[in-house]
Each structure stands twice: as structure tokens, then as C-alpha cells.
Short mmCIF file of N, CA and C in Angstrom, two decimals:
data_model
loop_
_atom_site.label_atom_id
_atom_site.label_comp_id
_atom_site.label_asym_id
_atom_site.label_seq_id
_atom_site.Cartn_x
_atom_site.Cartn_y
_atom_site.Cartn_z
N MET A 1 126.91 104.05 88.99
CA MET A 1 125.77 104.91 88.74
C MET A 1 124.81 104.80 89.92
N PRO A 2 124.40 105.92 90.49
CA PRO A 2 123.50 105.87 91.64
C PRO A 2 122.06 105.60 91.22
N ALA A 3 121.27 105.13 92.18
CA ALA A 3 119.85 104.88 91.95
C ALA A 3 119.12 106.21 91.79
N TYR A 4 117.95 106.13 91.19
CA TYR A 4 117.13 107.33 91.00
C TYR A 4 116.29 107.57 92.25
N HIS A 5 116.24 108.82 92.67
CA HIS A 5 115.51 109.20 93.88
C HIS A 5 114.24 109.96 93.51
N SER A 6 113.37 110.08 94.49
CA SER A 6 112.09 110.74 94.26
C SER A 6 112.26 112.25 94.11
N ASN A 7 111.46 112.81 93.22
CA ASN A 7 111.42 114.27 93.06
C ASN A 7 110.47 114.92 94.05
N PHE A 8 109.81 114.12 94.88
CA PHE A 8 108.84 114.64 95.83
C PHE A 8 109.42 114.81 97.22
N ALA A 9 110.72 114.95 97.33
CA ALA A 9 111.38 115.12 98.62
C ALA A 9 110.86 116.38 99.31
N ASN A 10 110.68 116.27 100.61
CA ASN A 10 110.25 117.39 101.45
C ASN A 10 108.88 117.95 101.05
N GLN A 11 108.02 117.09 100.55
CA GLN A 11 106.65 117.50 100.24
C GLN A 11 105.70 116.63 101.05
N GLY A 12 104.57 117.17 101.43
CA GLY A 12 103.56 116.40 102.13
C GLY A 12 103.94 116.13 103.58
N ASN A 13 103.08 115.36 104.23
CA ASN A 13 103.28 114.97 105.62
C ASN A 13 103.98 113.62 105.66
N SER A 14 104.27 113.17 106.87
CA SER A 14 104.88 111.86 107.04
C SER A 14 104.18 111.09 108.14
N ILE A 15 104.17 109.76 107.98
CA ILE A 15 103.76 108.85 109.05
C ILE A 15 105.00 108.04 109.36
N GLY A 16 105.47 108.16 110.59
CA GLY A 16 106.77 107.56 110.88
C GLY A 16 107.79 108.29 110.04
N ASN A 17 108.44 107.59 109.14
CA ASN A 17 109.35 108.26 108.21
C ASN A 17 108.99 107.92 106.76
N VAL A 18 107.69 107.71 106.50
CA VAL A 18 107.17 107.46 105.16
C VAL A 18 106.36 108.68 104.74
N ALA A 19 106.68 109.24 103.58
CA ALA A 19 105.98 110.43 103.10
C ALA A 19 104.56 110.07 102.65
N VAL A 20 103.59 110.86 103.10
CA VAL A 20 102.20 110.73 102.64
C VAL A 20 102.01 111.82 101.60
N LEU A 21 102.09 111.42 100.35
CA LEU A 21 102.08 112.36 99.23
C LEU A 21 100.73 112.37 98.52
N PRO A 22 100.37 113.48 97.89
CA PRO A 22 99.12 113.53 97.13
C PRO A 22 99.16 112.55 95.95
N ILE A 23 98.04 111.87 95.73
CA ILE A 23 97.95 110.97 94.57
C ILE A 23 96.64 111.22 93.84
N ASN A 24 96.67 111.00 92.54
CA ASN A 24 95.49 111.15 91.70
C ASN A 24 94.74 109.83 91.72
N THR A 25 93.73 109.75 92.56
CA THR A 25 93.02 108.49 92.73
C THR A 25 91.56 108.72 93.09
N SER A 26 90.77 107.70 92.85
CA SER A 26 89.38 107.74 93.29
C SER A 26 89.18 106.86 94.51
N TYR A 27 90.22 106.17 94.93
CA TYR A 27 90.15 105.31 96.11
C TYR A 27 90.26 106.14 97.38
N LYS A 28 89.48 105.76 98.38
CA LYS A 28 89.48 106.47 99.65
C LYS A 28 90.72 106.10 100.45
N GLY A 29 91.21 107.09 101.20
CA GLY A 29 92.38 106.86 102.04
C GLY A 29 92.92 108.17 102.56
N PRO A 30 93.99 108.09 103.34
CA PRO A 30 94.55 109.29 103.98
C PRO A 30 95.37 110.19 103.05
N ALA A 31 95.70 109.73 101.85
CA ALA A 31 96.51 110.55 100.95
C ALA A 31 95.69 111.73 100.43
N PRO A 32 96.29 112.91 100.40
CA PRO A 32 95.59 114.06 99.82
C PRO A 32 95.32 113.83 98.33
N LYS A 33 94.27 114.45 97.83
CA LYS A 33 93.93 114.35 96.41
C LYS A 33 94.99 115.07 95.59
N GLY A 34 95.36 114.46 94.48
CA GLY A 34 96.33 115.06 93.59
C GLY A 34 95.67 116.11 92.71
N ASP A 35 96.50 116.90 92.05
CA ASP A 35 95.98 117.97 91.19
C ASP A 35 96.01 117.59 89.71
N GLY A 36 96.25 116.31 89.41
CA GLY A 36 96.30 115.87 88.02
C GLY A 36 97.70 115.81 87.44
N SER A 37 98.66 116.41 88.11
CA SER A 37 100.04 116.35 87.63
C SER A 37 100.63 114.99 88.04
N PRO A 38 101.77 114.60 87.46
CA PRO A 38 102.36 113.31 87.83
C PRO A 38 102.59 113.20 89.35
N ASP A 39 102.28 112.04 89.88
CA ASP A 39 102.39 111.82 91.33
C ASP A 39 103.42 110.73 91.62
N ILE A 40 103.51 110.31 92.87
CA ILE A 40 104.52 109.33 93.29
C ILE A 40 104.30 107.99 92.60
N ILE A 41 103.08 107.63 92.26
CA ILE A 41 102.81 106.36 91.58
C ILE A 41 103.33 106.44 90.15
N ASP A 42 103.09 107.54 89.47
CA ASP A 42 103.65 107.72 88.12
C ASP A 42 105.16 107.66 88.15
N GLU A 43 105.74 108.29 89.17
CA GLU A 43 107.19 108.30 89.31
C GLU A 43 107.73 106.89 89.56
N ALA A 44 107.05 106.12 90.41
CA ALA A 44 107.48 104.75 90.70
C ALA A 44 107.42 103.88 89.45
N LEU A 45 106.37 104.02 88.66
CA LEU A 45 106.25 103.25 87.41
C LEU A 45 107.32 103.66 86.41
N TYR A 46 107.59 104.96 86.34
CA TYR A 46 108.59 105.48 85.41
C TYR A 46 110.00 105.01 85.78
N LEU A 47 110.31 105.01 87.07
CA LEU A 47 111.67 104.68 87.53
C LEU A 47 111.87 103.19 87.82
N PHE A 48 110.80 102.41 87.76
CA PHE A 48 110.88 101.00 88.15
C PHE A 48 111.96 100.23 87.38
N LYS A 49 111.93 100.32 86.07
CA LYS A 49 112.85 99.52 85.25
C LYS A 49 114.31 99.90 85.49
N ALA A 50 114.57 101.12 85.88
CA ALA A 50 115.94 101.54 86.18
C ALA A 50 116.33 101.16 87.60
N ASN A 51 115.45 101.39 88.55
CA ASN A 51 115.79 101.15 89.96
C ASN A 51 115.82 99.68 90.35
N ILE A 52 115.10 98.82 89.63
CA ILE A 52 115.01 97.41 90.01
C ILE A 52 116.38 96.72 90.01
N TRP A 53 117.33 97.26 89.28
CA TRP A 53 118.64 96.64 89.17
C TRP A 53 119.54 96.89 90.39
N PHE A 54 119.18 97.82 91.24
CA PHE A 54 120.05 98.21 92.35
C PHE A 54 119.88 97.30 93.56
N LYS A 55 121.00 96.91 94.12
CA LYS A 55 121.00 96.08 95.33
C LYS A 55 121.08 96.96 96.58
N ASN A 56 121.57 98.18 96.41
CA ASN A 56 121.67 99.14 97.50
C ASN A 56 120.95 100.41 97.08
N TYR A 57 120.37 101.08 98.06
CA TYR A 57 119.63 102.30 97.75
C TYR A 57 119.82 103.25 98.92
N GLU A 58 120.41 104.38 98.66
CA GLU A 58 120.63 105.39 99.69
C GLU A 58 119.36 106.23 99.83
N VAL A 59 118.75 106.19 101.00
CA VAL A 59 117.52 106.95 101.24
C VAL A 59 117.88 108.38 101.56
N LYS A 60 117.34 109.31 100.75
CA LYS A 60 117.63 110.73 100.95
C LYS A 60 116.45 111.50 101.52
N SER A 61 115.25 110.93 101.46
CA SER A 61 114.08 111.61 101.98
C SER A 61 112.99 110.59 102.31
N ASP A 62 111.95 111.05 102.99
CA ASP A 62 110.81 110.18 103.29
C ASP A 62 110.11 109.73 102.01
N ALA A 63 110.14 110.57 100.98
CA ALA A 63 109.53 110.20 99.70
C ALA A 63 110.27 109.02 99.07
N ASP A 64 111.56 108.90 99.32
CA ASP A 64 112.31 107.75 98.83
C ASP A 64 111.81 106.45 99.45
N ARG A 65 111.40 106.50 100.70
CA ARG A 65 110.86 105.30 101.36
C ARG A 65 109.52 104.90 100.72
N THR A 66 108.73 105.88 100.36
CA THR A 66 107.49 105.58 99.65
C THR A 66 107.81 104.98 98.29
N LEU A 67 108.79 105.52 97.61
CA LEU A 67 109.22 105.01 96.31
C LEU A 67 109.75 103.57 96.43
N ILE A 68 110.50 103.28 97.47
CA ILE A 68 111.00 101.93 97.71
C ILE A 68 109.84 100.96 97.89
N TYR A 69 108.86 101.35 98.71
CA TYR A 69 107.70 100.49 98.94
C TYR A 69 106.96 100.22 97.63
N LEU A 70 106.74 101.25 96.84
CA LEU A 70 106.03 101.08 95.57
C LEU A 70 106.83 100.21 94.59
N THR A 71 108.13 100.36 94.56
CA THR A 71 108.97 99.53 93.69
C THR A 71 108.88 98.06 94.09
N LEU A 72 108.92 97.79 95.39
CA LEU A 72 108.77 96.42 95.86
C LEU A 72 107.39 95.87 95.51
N TYR A 73 106.37 96.71 95.63
CA TYR A 73 105.01 96.26 95.33
C TYR A 73 104.83 96.02 93.83
N ILE A 74 105.42 96.84 92.98
CA ILE A 74 105.34 96.61 91.53
C ILE A 74 105.95 95.25 91.21
N SER A 75 107.05 94.94 91.84
CA SER A 75 107.71 93.65 91.62
C SER A 75 106.78 92.50 91.99
N GLU A 76 106.08 92.62 93.12
CA GLU A 76 105.12 91.59 93.54
C GLU A 76 103.96 91.48 92.55
N CYS A 77 103.49 92.61 92.07
CA CYS A 77 102.38 92.61 91.11
C CYS A 77 102.79 91.92 89.81
N LEU A 78 103.98 92.20 89.32
CA LEU A 78 104.44 91.58 88.08
C LEU A 78 104.56 90.06 88.24
N LYS A 79 104.95 89.64 89.42
CA LYS A 79 105.03 88.21 89.69
C LYS A 79 103.63 87.58 89.60
N LYS A 80 102.64 88.26 90.12
CA LYS A 80 101.25 87.77 90.05
C LYS A 80 100.72 87.81 88.62
N LEU A 81 101.07 88.86 87.87
CA LEU A 81 100.53 89.02 86.51
C LEU A 81 101.11 88.01 85.53
N GLN A 82 102.20 87.37 85.85
CA GLN A 82 102.77 86.34 84.98
C GLN A 82 101.76 85.22 84.73
N LYS A 83 100.91 84.97 85.71
CA LYS A 83 99.95 83.87 85.62
C LYS A 83 98.61 84.30 85.03
N CYS A 84 98.48 85.57 84.66
CA CYS A 84 97.20 86.10 84.19
C CYS A 84 97.26 86.38 82.69
N PRO A 85 96.53 85.61 81.89
CA PRO A 85 96.59 85.78 80.44
C PRO A 85 95.82 86.99 79.91
N THR A 86 94.86 87.50 80.69
CA THR A 86 94.05 88.63 80.23
C THR A 86 94.08 89.77 81.24
N LYS A 87 93.69 90.93 80.77
CA LYS A 87 93.64 92.12 81.64
C LYS A 87 92.60 91.94 82.74
N ASN A 88 91.48 91.31 82.41
CA ASN A 88 90.42 91.09 83.40
C ASN A 88 90.91 90.18 84.53
N ALA A 89 91.59 89.11 84.18
CA ALA A 89 92.14 88.21 85.20
C ALA A 89 93.20 88.93 86.03
N GLY A 90 94.02 89.75 85.38
CA GLY A 90 95.02 90.53 86.08
C GLY A 90 94.41 91.53 87.04
N SER A 91 93.31 92.14 86.61
CA SER A 91 92.62 93.12 87.45
C SER A 91 92.12 92.47 88.73
N LYS A 92 91.53 91.31 88.62
CA LYS A 92 91.03 90.60 89.80
C LYS A 92 92.18 90.22 90.73
N GLU A 93 93.25 89.74 90.14
CA GLU A 93 94.40 89.31 90.93
C GLU A 93 95.03 90.49 91.69
N LEU A 94 95.19 91.62 91.01
CA LEU A 94 95.82 92.78 91.66
C LEU A 94 94.91 93.43 92.69
N TYR A 95 93.60 93.39 92.46
CA TYR A 95 92.68 93.94 93.46
C TYR A 95 92.76 93.12 94.74
N THR A 96 92.79 91.80 94.59
CA THR A 96 92.92 90.93 95.76
C THR A 96 94.26 91.16 96.45
N GLN A 97 95.31 91.27 95.66
CA GLN A 97 96.66 91.50 96.20
C GLN A 97 96.72 92.83 96.97
N ALA A 98 96.05 93.85 96.48
CA ALA A 98 96.09 95.17 97.12
C ALA A 98 95.47 95.16 98.51
N LEU A 99 94.52 94.28 98.74
CA LEU A 99 93.80 94.29 100.01
C LEU A 99 94.30 93.27 101.02
N THR A 100 95.23 92.42 100.63
CA THR A 100 95.71 91.38 101.54
C THR A 100 97.19 91.54 101.83
N ASN A 101 97.60 90.96 102.94
CA ASN A 101 99.01 90.90 103.34
C ASN A 101 99.69 92.26 103.38
N ILE A 102 99.08 93.22 104.05
CA ILE A 102 99.67 94.55 104.13
C ILE A 102 100.43 94.66 105.45
N ALA A 103 101.70 94.35 105.38
CA ALA A 103 102.55 94.48 106.55
C ALA A 103 103.10 95.90 106.59
N ILE A 104 103.25 96.42 107.80
CA ILE A 104 103.79 97.77 107.97
C ILE A 104 105.07 97.68 108.79
N PRO A 105 105.87 98.73 108.79
CA PRO A 105 107.12 98.70 109.56
C PRO A 105 106.87 98.34 111.03
N GLY A 106 107.68 97.44 111.52
CA GLY A 106 107.55 96.98 112.89
C GLY A 106 106.86 95.63 112.99
N GLU A 107 106.22 95.17 111.92
CA GLU A 107 105.58 93.87 111.91
C GLU A 107 106.53 92.84 111.31
N ALA A 108 106.28 91.58 111.62
CA ALA A 108 107.18 90.50 111.21
C ALA A 108 107.31 90.35 109.70
N GLY A 109 106.27 90.60 108.92
CA GLY A 109 106.32 90.38 107.49
C GLY A 109 106.90 91.52 106.68
N PHE A 110 107.31 92.59 107.33
CA PHE A 110 107.83 93.74 106.60
C PHE A 110 109.31 93.54 106.31
N PRO A 111 109.74 93.62 105.03
CA PRO A 111 111.10 93.23 104.66
C PRO A 111 112.21 94.23 104.98
N LEU A 112 111.92 95.50 105.09
CA LEU A 112 112.98 96.50 105.25
C LEU A 112 112.86 97.26 106.56
N THR A 113 112.81 96.54 107.66
CA THR A 113 112.61 97.19 108.94
C THR A 113 113.76 98.13 109.31
N SER A 114 114.94 97.92 108.74
CA SER A 114 116.07 98.79 109.07
C SER A 114 115.93 100.17 108.44
N LEU A 115 115.17 100.30 107.35
CA LEU A 115 115.00 101.59 106.68
C LEU A 115 113.79 102.38 107.16
N TYR A 116 112.87 101.69 107.82
CA TYR A 116 111.60 102.31 108.21
C TYR A 116 111.48 102.37 109.72
N GLN A 117 110.92 103.45 110.20
CA GLN A 117 110.72 103.66 111.62
C GLN A 117 109.44 102.93 112.06
N LYS A 118 109.51 102.26 113.19
CA LYS A 118 108.32 101.61 113.74
C LYS A 118 107.33 102.69 114.17
N VAL A 119 106.05 102.45 113.91
CA VAL A 119 105.03 103.46 114.20
C VAL A 119 104.11 103.00 115.32
N SER A 120 103.42 103.96 115.93
CA SER A 120 102.46 103.64 116.98
C SER A 120 101.26 102.93 116.39
N LYS A 121 100.40 102.40 117.22
CA LYS A 121 99.23 101.67 116.74
C LYS A 121 98.30 102.57 115.93
N ALA A 122 98.07 103.79 116.41
CA ALA A 122 97.19 104.72 115.68
C ALA A 122 97.80 105.10 114.33
N ASP A 123 99.09 105.43 114.33
CA ASP A 123 99.77 105.75 113.07
C ASP A 123 99.86 104.52 112.17
N GLY A 124 99.97 103.35 112.78
CA GLY A 124 100.03 102.11 112.01
C GLY A 124 98.75 101.88 111.22
N ASP A 125 97.61 102.20 111.81
CA ASP A 125 96.34 102.05 111.09
C ASP A 125 96.26 103.01 109.91
N VAL A 126 96.72 104.24 110.11
CA VAL A 126 96.72 105.22 109.02
C VAL A 126 97.70 104.80 107.94
N MET A 127 98.87 104.29 108.33
CA MET A 127 99.86 103.83 107.36
C MET A 127 99.32 102.66 106.54
N ARG A 128 98.62 101.74 107.21
CA ARG A 128 98.04 100.59 106.50
C ARG A 128 97.00 101.07 105.48
N GLN A 129 96.19 102.07 105.86
CA GLN A 129 95.21 102.63 104.92
C GLN A 129 95.91 103.32 103.75
N TYR A 130 96.99 104.02 104.03
CA TYR A 130 97.75 104.70 102.98
C TYR A 130 98.37 103.69 102.02
N PHE A 131 98.99 102.64 102.56
CA PHE A 131 99.57 101.61 101.71
C PHE A 131 98.49 100.92 100.87
N THR A 132 97.32 100.70 101.46
CA THR A 132 96.22 100.09 100.71
C THR A 132 95.80 101.00 99.57
N GLN A 133 95.67 102.28 99.84
CA GLN A 133 95.29 103.25 98.81
C GLN A 133 96.34 103.29 97.69
N LEU A 134 97.60 103.30 98.05
CA LEU A 134 98.68 103.28 97.05
C LEU A 134 98.63 102.00 96.21
N ARG A 135 98.43 100.87 96.87
CA ARG A 135 98.42 99.59 96.18
C ARG A 135 97.25 99.49 95.20
N GLN A 136 96.09 99.97 95.61
CA GLN A 136 94.92 99.91 94.72
C GLN A 136 95.14 100.75 93.47
N GLU A 137 95.59 101.98 93.65
CA GLU A 137 95.80 102.86 92.50
C GLU A 137 96.96 102.38 91.63
N LEU A 138 98.01 101.89 92.25
CA LEU A 138 99.14 101.37 91.49
C LEU A 138 98.72 100.17 90.64
N GLY A 139 97.88 99.32 91.18
CA GLY A 139 97.40 98.16 90.43
C GLY A 139 96.66 98.56 89.17
N VAL A 140 95.82 99.57 89.26
CA VAL A 140 95.07 100.05 88.10
C VAL A 140 96.02 100.60 87.04
N ARG A 141 96.96 101.41 87.45
CA ARG A 141 97.90 102.02 86.49
C ARG A 141 98.87 101.00 85.89
N LEU A 142 99.28 100.05 86.70
CA LEU A 142 100.19 99.02 86.20
C LEU A 142 99.50 98.15 85.15
N LEU A 143 98.24 97.84 85.36
CA LEU A 143 97.50 97.06 84.37
C LEU A 143 97.50 97.74 83.01
N GLU A 144 97.34 99.06 83.00
CA GLU A 144 97.34 99.80 81.73
C GLU A 144 98.69 99.70 81.02
N LYS A 145 99.76 99.63 81.79
CA LYS A 145 101.09 99.53 81.19
C LYS A 145 101.39 98.11 80.72
N VAL A 146 101.02 97.12 81.54
CA VAL A 146 101.36 95.74 81.23
C VAL A 146 100.49 95.19 80.10
N TYR A 147 99.21 95.51 80.11
CA TYR A 147 98.29 94.99 79.08
C TYR A 147 98.04 96.05 78.01
N CYS A 148 99.11 96.53 77.42
CA CYS A 148 99.01 97.59 76.41
C CYS A 148 99.06 97.04 74.99
N GLU A 149 99.32 95.76 74.83
CA GLU A 149 99.43 95.14 73.51
C GLU A 149 98.06 95.11 72.84
N PRO A 150 97.98 95.27 71.52
CA PRO A 150 96.70 95.25 70.81
C PRO A 150 95.96 93.91 70.92
N ASP A 151 96.71 92.82 71.09
CA ASP A 151 96.05 91.52 71.19
C ASP A 151 95.56 91.21 72.60
N GLY A 152 95.78 92.11 73.55
CA GLY A 152 95.29 91.93 74.92
C GLY A 152 96.18 91.08 75.80
N LYS A 153 97.31 90.66 75.28
CA LYS A 153 98.24 89.85 76.07
C LYS A 153 99.19 90.77 76.83
N PRO A 154 99.74 90.25 77.93
CA PRO A 154 100.67 91.09 78.70
C PRO A 154 101.96 91.36 77.94
N SER A 155 102.55 92.51 78.22
CA SER A 155 103.79 92.92 77.58
C SER A 155 104.97 92.16 78.17
N LYS A 156 105.72 91.51 77.31
CA LYS A 156 106.90 90.79 77.79
C LYS A 156 107.95 91.76 78.31
N TRP A 157 107.89 93.01 77.90
CA TRP A 157 108.87 94.00 78.34
C TRP A 157 108.62 94.47 79.76
N TRP A 158 107.46 94.17 80.29
CA TRP A 158 107.20 94.41 81.71
C TRP A 158 107.39 93.12 82.50
N LEU A 159 106.85 92.03 81.99
CA LEU A 159 106.90 90.77 82.74
C LEU A 159 108.31 90.22 82.88
N CYS A 160 109.23 90.64 82.03
CA CYS A 160 110.61 90.15 82.15
C CYS A 160 111.25 90.61 83.46
N PHE A 161 110.68 91.59 84.11
CA PHE A 161 111.22 92.10 85.38
C PHE A 161 110.62 91.40 86.60
N SER A 162 109.73 90.45 86.38
CA SER A 162 109.03 89.82 87.50
C SER A 162 109.95 88.99 88.40
N ARG A 163 111.06 88.54 87.88
CA ARG A 163 111.99 87.73 88.68
C ARG A 163 113.03 88.55 89.42
N LYS A 164 113.16 89.81 89.05
CA LYS A 164 114.16 90.67 89.69
C LYS A 164 113.70 91.07 91.10
N LYS A 165 114.66 91.18 91.99
CA LYS A 165 114.39 91.64 93.35
C LYS A 165 115.08 92.97 93.55
N PHE A 166 114.33 93.95 93.97
CA PHE A 166 114.89 95.26 94.30
C PHE A 166 115.53 95.15 95.68
N MET A 167 116.80 95.50 95.78
CA MET A 167 117.57 95.43 97.02
C MET A 167 117.59 94.00 97.59
N ASP A 168 117.43 93.01 96.73
CA ASP A 168 117.37 91.60 97.12
C ASP A 168 116.24 91.32 98.12
N LYS A 169 115.12 92.03 97.99
CA LYS A 169 113.98 91.87 98.90
C LYS A 169 112.70 91.68 98.10
N ARG A 170 111.72 91.11 98.75
CA ARG A 170 110.35 91.01 98.24
C ARG A 170 109.44 91.46 99.39
N LEU A 171 108.30 92.02 99.06
CA LEU A 171 107.39 92.48 100.11
C LEU A 171 106.84 91.34 100.94
N GLY A 172 106.63 90.19 100.34
CA GLY A 172 106.02 89.07 101.04
C GLY A 172 106.94 88.35 102.00
N GLN A 173 108.23 88.63 101.97
CA GLN A 173 109.17 87.93 102.83
C GLN A 173 110.09 88.91 103.55
N PRO A 174 110.43 88.63 104.80
CA PRO A 174 111.33 89.51 105.53
C PRO A 174 112.76 89.40 105.06
#
């Protein structure tokens, strides 16, 4: 069975070979404002539990590279949320995570350099801002999914995926 690919293929602009897609967010950044319809972050959250099992992923568009990055970041967030007993603690942890350790293609800490094109310094700054914007908005939406239980505790049905590695990679390690 093949992995699930993004429905946002051939939409938006690209930086290097990463699609810059519209997102519904209040955070500032280079991504265009969304129109309220499901965006790439909604798609990444929806496809996460299915795609996390794949060790190989055939990239069919620049939007797939954005989806790969978001899937890896969701995995990192779930690992952090394992240690957070409340939504408030999780919110602080994910906000800090969103603003730190943002490696971009071509840098030593980026895990999938073979799939991503190295970018110029100017494009690298825009890409870093885009990844930051994606990470901040993804953190907010992920919190709503993980801390959905009436007692305020994290959902075991999300945290059980914290140990899985998508494509045998983690964002924090090359």
C-alpha cells in the first residue's frame, strides 16, 4: 500500500523545492493567508497516523515535501508532549519547540537533505520563517487533538505514536 500524498500538489509558490502553501493562521510569516478551508496543516494531522508507518515515501510534488516536514515535526511534538500532563504545560513546551532548532535544507541538523534542495541564504531566511510559522500553527492545532479528553489528560491514541519514526528519521537528528 502506498503512502498518502498531499492534495495541494502544484498549488502556491515554492522555496527551493518546498511548497509555500496558504495556511489558516494568525501567526506572521511568508505563507499566504488561508481562506478557512482545510490547509496543509489539517492534511498533515489527518494523514499523520497513516503515513507514520512508512519507511519509504515517494515524493510526487513540492507539497509532499511540506507534508513530510510537518509529519516529522508532529512526531517531535508528540515526543515532547509525553512529558506534559496538562494542556497548559504542553502549550508552553510546543511554543518553545516551534521557535528553537529550526534547521533548513543544506544545514547539518536537517535529516532529509537528499529529498530537499539546498537554498540560497536569502531563500533560507524565508524558509526558516515559513517553517517557524508552520510549527507555531501546527502546535496549536495538535494541542487541540491531543488534549481532547474531558479530564484534561493527553489522549493515549495520539501519544502512542510518539516512538514511531517516519522514514526512520527525526527532525532533531540527521
